[in-house]
Amino acid sequence: MNAASTNNGPKIQLIGEVLEDAGLISEAQLQTALFDQQIYSDLKFGEILTLRGWIRQPTADFFAKYAKQELILIDSKRLGDYLLEADLLTTEQLALILDEQRLNHMLFGSLAVLKGYIPQKTLNFFLRRILNQHVGDRRFWQTTHHPKTSLAQQPNAKATQPPLSKETLNTAKETDPTEINWIG
């Protein structure tokens, strides 16, 4: 038996691979930092990235803990908490996202990406690896239940449009409720 097959423990990743997977550094930056590490062997990989200005030191520390599996993942922690801890969001940015989220009911991560605070690849990394969620099963917004009442049930309400035809109703049933038809 070889050593790889006897080691059943969790795989420890290299911080550079984790940062690249999270979309925080490119392949070229990874290769450059690896070259620098050969010259400056007294520096840690995250310190090299920080000195080059590619990431901040708290971000390097967060991902170093994750790579070494020393990061404590807590079920009650939310995405924003982890992004703050990783120094990828400021408290001001967090507050802006939460304020906007109350208005338009979009998901926190979607707003962080749309506002340009984090790349989509970073959001996917946090959802998949940190929060252990499937990336493809989330929508950009949260739906909230609003009780619907017909115009007939509302006092003093008048219908302003003619009733929908049977053809329109059948077409509406066939479309995906999450699809947005911009034209037509």
CSV table of C-alpha atoms in Angstrom, one decimal:
chain,number,residue,atom,x,y,z
A,1,MET,CA,0.0,0.0,0.0
A,2,ASN,CA,1.2,3.5,-0.7
A,3,ALA,CA,1.0,6.4,1.7
A,4,ALA,CA,-1.7,8.1,-0.3
A,5,SER,CA,-4.1,5.2,0.1
A,6,THR,CA,-3.5,4.8,3.8
A,7,ASN,CA,-4.2,8.4,4.6
A,8,ASN,CA,-8.0,8.6,5.0
A,9,GLY,CA,-8.0,12.0,6.7
A,10,PRO,CA,-9.2,15.2,5.0
A,11,LYS,CA,-7.1,16.6,2.3
A,12,ILE,CA,-5.3,19.7,3.2
A,13,GLN,CA,-5.1,22.1,0.2
A,14,LEU,CA,-2.5,24.7,-0.6
A,15,ILE,CA,-3.5,28.3,0.0
A,16,GLY,CA,-2.7,29.3,-3.5
A,17,GLU,CA,-5.1,26.7,-5.0
A,18,VAL,CA,-7.8,27.7,-2.6
A,19,LEU,CA,-7.4,31.4,-3.4
A,20,GLU,CA,-7.4,30.7,-7.1
A,21,ASP,CA,-10.5,28.5,-6.7
A,22,ALA,CA,-12.2,31.4,-4.9
A,23,GLY,CA,-11.4,33.7,-7.7
A,24,LEU,CA,-9.2,36.0,-5.6
A,25,ILE,CA,-6.0,35.4,-7.6
A,26,SER,CA,-5.3,34.4,-11.1
A,27,GLU,CA,-3.1,31.5,-12.4
A,28,ALA,CA,-0.5,34.0,-13.4
A,29,GLN,CA,-0.5,35.6,-9.9
A,30,LEU,CA,-0.2,32.1,-8.4
A,31,GLN,CA,2.8,31.2,-10.5
A,32,THR,CA,4.5,34.6,-9.8
A,33,ALA,CA,4.0,34.2,-6.0
A,34,LEU,CA,5.3,30.6,-6.2
A,35,PHE,CA,8.4,31.9,-8.0
A,36,ASP,CA,8.8,34.7,-5.4
A,37,GLN,CA,8.5,32.1,-2.6
A,38,GLN,CA,11.6,30.3,-3.9
A,39,ILE,CA,13.5,33.5,-3.7
A,40,TYR,CA,12.0,34.8,-0.4
A,41,SER,CA,11.8,31.5,1.5
A,42,ASP,CA,11.3,33.3,4.8
A,43,LEU,CA,8.0,34.7,3.7
A,44,LYS,CA,4.7,32.8,3.8
A,45,PHE,CA,2.7,32.5,0.6
A,46,GLY,CA,-0.1,34.9,1.9
A,47,GLU,CA,2.5,37.5,2.9
A,48,ILE,CA,3.9,37.5,-0.7
A,49,LEU,CA,0.4,38.0,-2.1
A,50,THR,CA,-0.1,40.8,0.4
A,51,LEU,CA,3.2,42.5,-0.4
A,52,ARG,CA,2.3,42.4,-4.0
A,53,GLY,CA,-1.1,44.1,-3.2
A,54,TRP,CA,-3.2,41.2,-4.6
A,55,ILE,CA,-5.0,40.4,-1.4
A,56,ARG,CA,-5.1,41.9,2.2
A,57,GLN,CA,-3.4,40.1,5.1
A,58,PRO,CA,-6.7,39.2,6.9
A,59,THR,CA,-7.9,37.6,3.7
A,60,ALA,CA,-4.7,35.6,3.4
A,61,ASP,CA,-5.1,34.5,7.1
A,62,PHE,CA,-8.7,33.5,6.6
A,63,PHE,CA,-7.9,31.3,3.6
A,64,ALA,CA,-4.8,29.9,5.2
A,65,LYS,CA,-7.0,28.7,8.1
A,66,TYR,CA,-9.5,27.2,5.6
A,67,ALA,CA,-6.7,25.5,3.6
A,68,LYS,CA,-5.3,23.9,6.7
A,69,GLN,CA,-8.8,23.1,7.9
A,70,GLU,CA,-8.4,25.2,11.0
A,71,LEU,CA,-11.3,27.5,10.1
A,72,ILE,CA,-14.2,26.9,12.4
A,73,LEU,CA,-17.4,26.6,10.4
A,74,ILE,CA,-20.5,27.5,12.4
A,75,ASP,CA,-24.0,26.6,11.0
A,76,SER,CA,-25.5,29.8,12.4
A,77,LYS,CA,-23.0,32.0,10.7
A,78,ARG,CA,-24.3,33.7,7.6
A,79,LEU,CA,-22.5,34.6,4.3
A,80,GLY,CA,-22.0,38.2,5.3
A,81,ASP,CA,-20.2,37.1,8.6
A,82,TYR,CA,-17.8,35.0,6.6
A,83,LEU,CA,-17.1,37.7,4.0
A,84,LEU,CA,-16.4,40.2,6.9
A,85,GLU,CA,-14.1,37.7,8.6
A,86,ALA,CA,-12.3,37.1,5.3
A,87,ASP,CA,-12.0,40.9,4.9
A,88,LEU,CA,-13.8,40.8,1.5
A,89,LEU,CA,-16.5,43.2,2.7
A,90,THR,CA,-16.5,46.2,5.0
A,91,THR,CA,-19.1,46.8,7.6
A,92,GLU,CA,-20.4,49.7,5.5
A,93,GLN,CA,-20.8,47.5,2.5
A,94,LEU,CA,-22.5,44.9,4.6
A,95,ALA,CA,-25.0,47.5,5.9
A,96,LEU,CA,-25.6,48.8,2.3
A,97,ILE,CA,-26.4,45.2,1.1
A,98,LEU,CA,-28.7,44.5,4.0
A,99,ASP,CA,-30.6,47.8,3.4
A,100,GLU,CA,-31.0,47.1,-0.2
A,101,GLN,CA,-32.0,43.5,0.5
A,102,ARG,CA,-34.9,44.7,2.6
A,103,LEU,CA,-36.1,46.8,-0.3
A,104,ASN,CA,-35.8,44.4,-3.2
A,105,HIS,CA,-35.7,40.9,-1.5
A,106,MET,CA,-32.6,39.8,-3.5
A,107,LEU,CA,-30.2,37.3,-1.9
A,108,PHE,CA,-27.3,38.7,0.0
A,109,GLY,CA,-24.6,37.1,-2.2
A,110,SER,CA,-26.3,38.2,-5.4
A,111,LEU,CA,-26.3,41.8,-4.2
A,112,ALA,CA,-22.6,41.6,-3.2
A,113,VAL,CA,-21.8,40.4,-6.7
A,114,LEU,CA,-24.0,42.9,-8.5
A,115,LYS,CA,-22.5,45.8,-6.5
A,116,GLY,CA,-19.1,44.6,-7.5
A,117,TYR,CA,-17.9,43.9,-3.9
A,118,ILE,CA,-17.0,40.3,-4.7
A,119,PRO,CA,-16.6,38.3,-7.9
A,120,GLN,CA,-19.2,35.6,-8.8
A,121,LYS,CA,-16.5,33.0,-8.5
A,122,THR,CA,-15.9,34.1,-4.9
A,123,LEU,CA,-19.6,33.9,-4.1
A,124,ASN,CA,-19.8,30.4,-5.6
A,125,PHE,CA,-16.8,29.3,-3.5
A,126,PHE,CA,-18.3,30.5,-0.3
A,127,LEU,CA,-21.7,29.0,-1.0
A,128,ARG,CA,-20.2,25.6,-2.1
A,129,ARG,CA,-17.2,25.3,0.2
A,130,ILE,CA,-17.9,27.3,3.3
A,131,LEU,CA,-21.7,27.3,3.6
A,132,ASN,CA,-22.0,23.9,1.9
A,133,GLN,CA,-24.8,24.9,-0.5
A,134,HIS,CA,-25.3,24.0,-4.1
A,135,VAL,CA,-24.6,26.9,-6.3
A,136,GLY,CA,-27.2,26.1,-9.0
A,137,ASP,CA,-30.2,25.8,-6.7
A,138,ARG,CA,-30.4,29.5,-5.6
A,139,ARG,CA,-32.3,32.2,-7.3
A,140,PHE,CA,-31.2,35.9,-7.3
A,141,TRP,CA,-34.1,36.9,-5.2
A,142,GLN,CA,-36.2,35.7,-2.3
A,143,THR,CA,-39.9,35.5,-2.8
A,144,THR,CA,-42.0,36.7,0.0
A,145,HIS,CA,-45.6,35.5,0.4
A,146,HIS,CA,-48.1,38.3,-0.1
A,147,PRO,CA,-51.7,37.2,0.3
A,148,LYS,CA,-53.6,37.9,-2.9
A,149,THR,CA,-57.2,39.1,-2.9
A,150,SER,CA,-59.3,39.4,-5.9
A,151,LEU,CA,-60.8,42.8,-6.9
A,152,ALA,CA,-64.2,41.5,-6.0
A,153,GLN,CA,-63.1,40.9,-2.4
A,154,GLN,CA,-61.7,44.4,-2.1
A,155,PRO,CA,-64.2,47.1,-1.1
A,156,ASN,CA,-64.6,49.9,-3.6
A,157,ALA,CA,-62.3,48.2,-6.1
A,158,LYS,CA,-62.9,48.5,-9.8
A,159,ALA,CA,-61.4,46.4,-12.5
A,160,THR,CA,-59.4,48.6,-14.9
A,161,GLN,CA,-58.5,45.9,-17.4
A,162,PRO,CA,-60.6,43.4,-19.3
A,163,PRO,CA,-60.3,39.8,-18.1
A,164,LEU,CA,-57.6,37.7,-19.6
A,165,SER,CA,-58.4,35.4,-22.6
A,166,LYS,CA,-58.2,31.6,-22.2
A,167,GLU,CA,-55.2,31.6,-24.6
A,168,THR,CA,-53.3,34.1,-22.4
A,169,LEU,CA,-54.0,32.0,-19.3
A,170,ASN,CA,-52.8,28.8,-21.0
A,171,THR,CA,-49.6,30.5,-22.2
A,172,ALA,CA,-48.9,31.8,-18.7
A,173,LYS,CA,-49.3,28.3,-17.2
A,174,GLU,CA,-46.7,26.9,-19.6
A,175,THR,CA,-44.0,29.4,-18.8
A,176,ASP,CA,-41.5,29.0,-16.0
A,177,PRO,CA,-42.4,31.3,-13.0
A,178,THR,CA,-38.8,32.3,-12.6
A,179,GLU,CA,-38.4,33.3,-16.2
A,180,ILE,CA,-38.6,37.0,-17.0
A,181,ASN,CA,-40.0,37.8,-20.4
A,182,TRP,CA,-38.5,41.2,-21.3
A,183,ILE,CA,-40.2,41.3,-24.8
A,184,GLY,CA,-43.7,40.4,-25.6
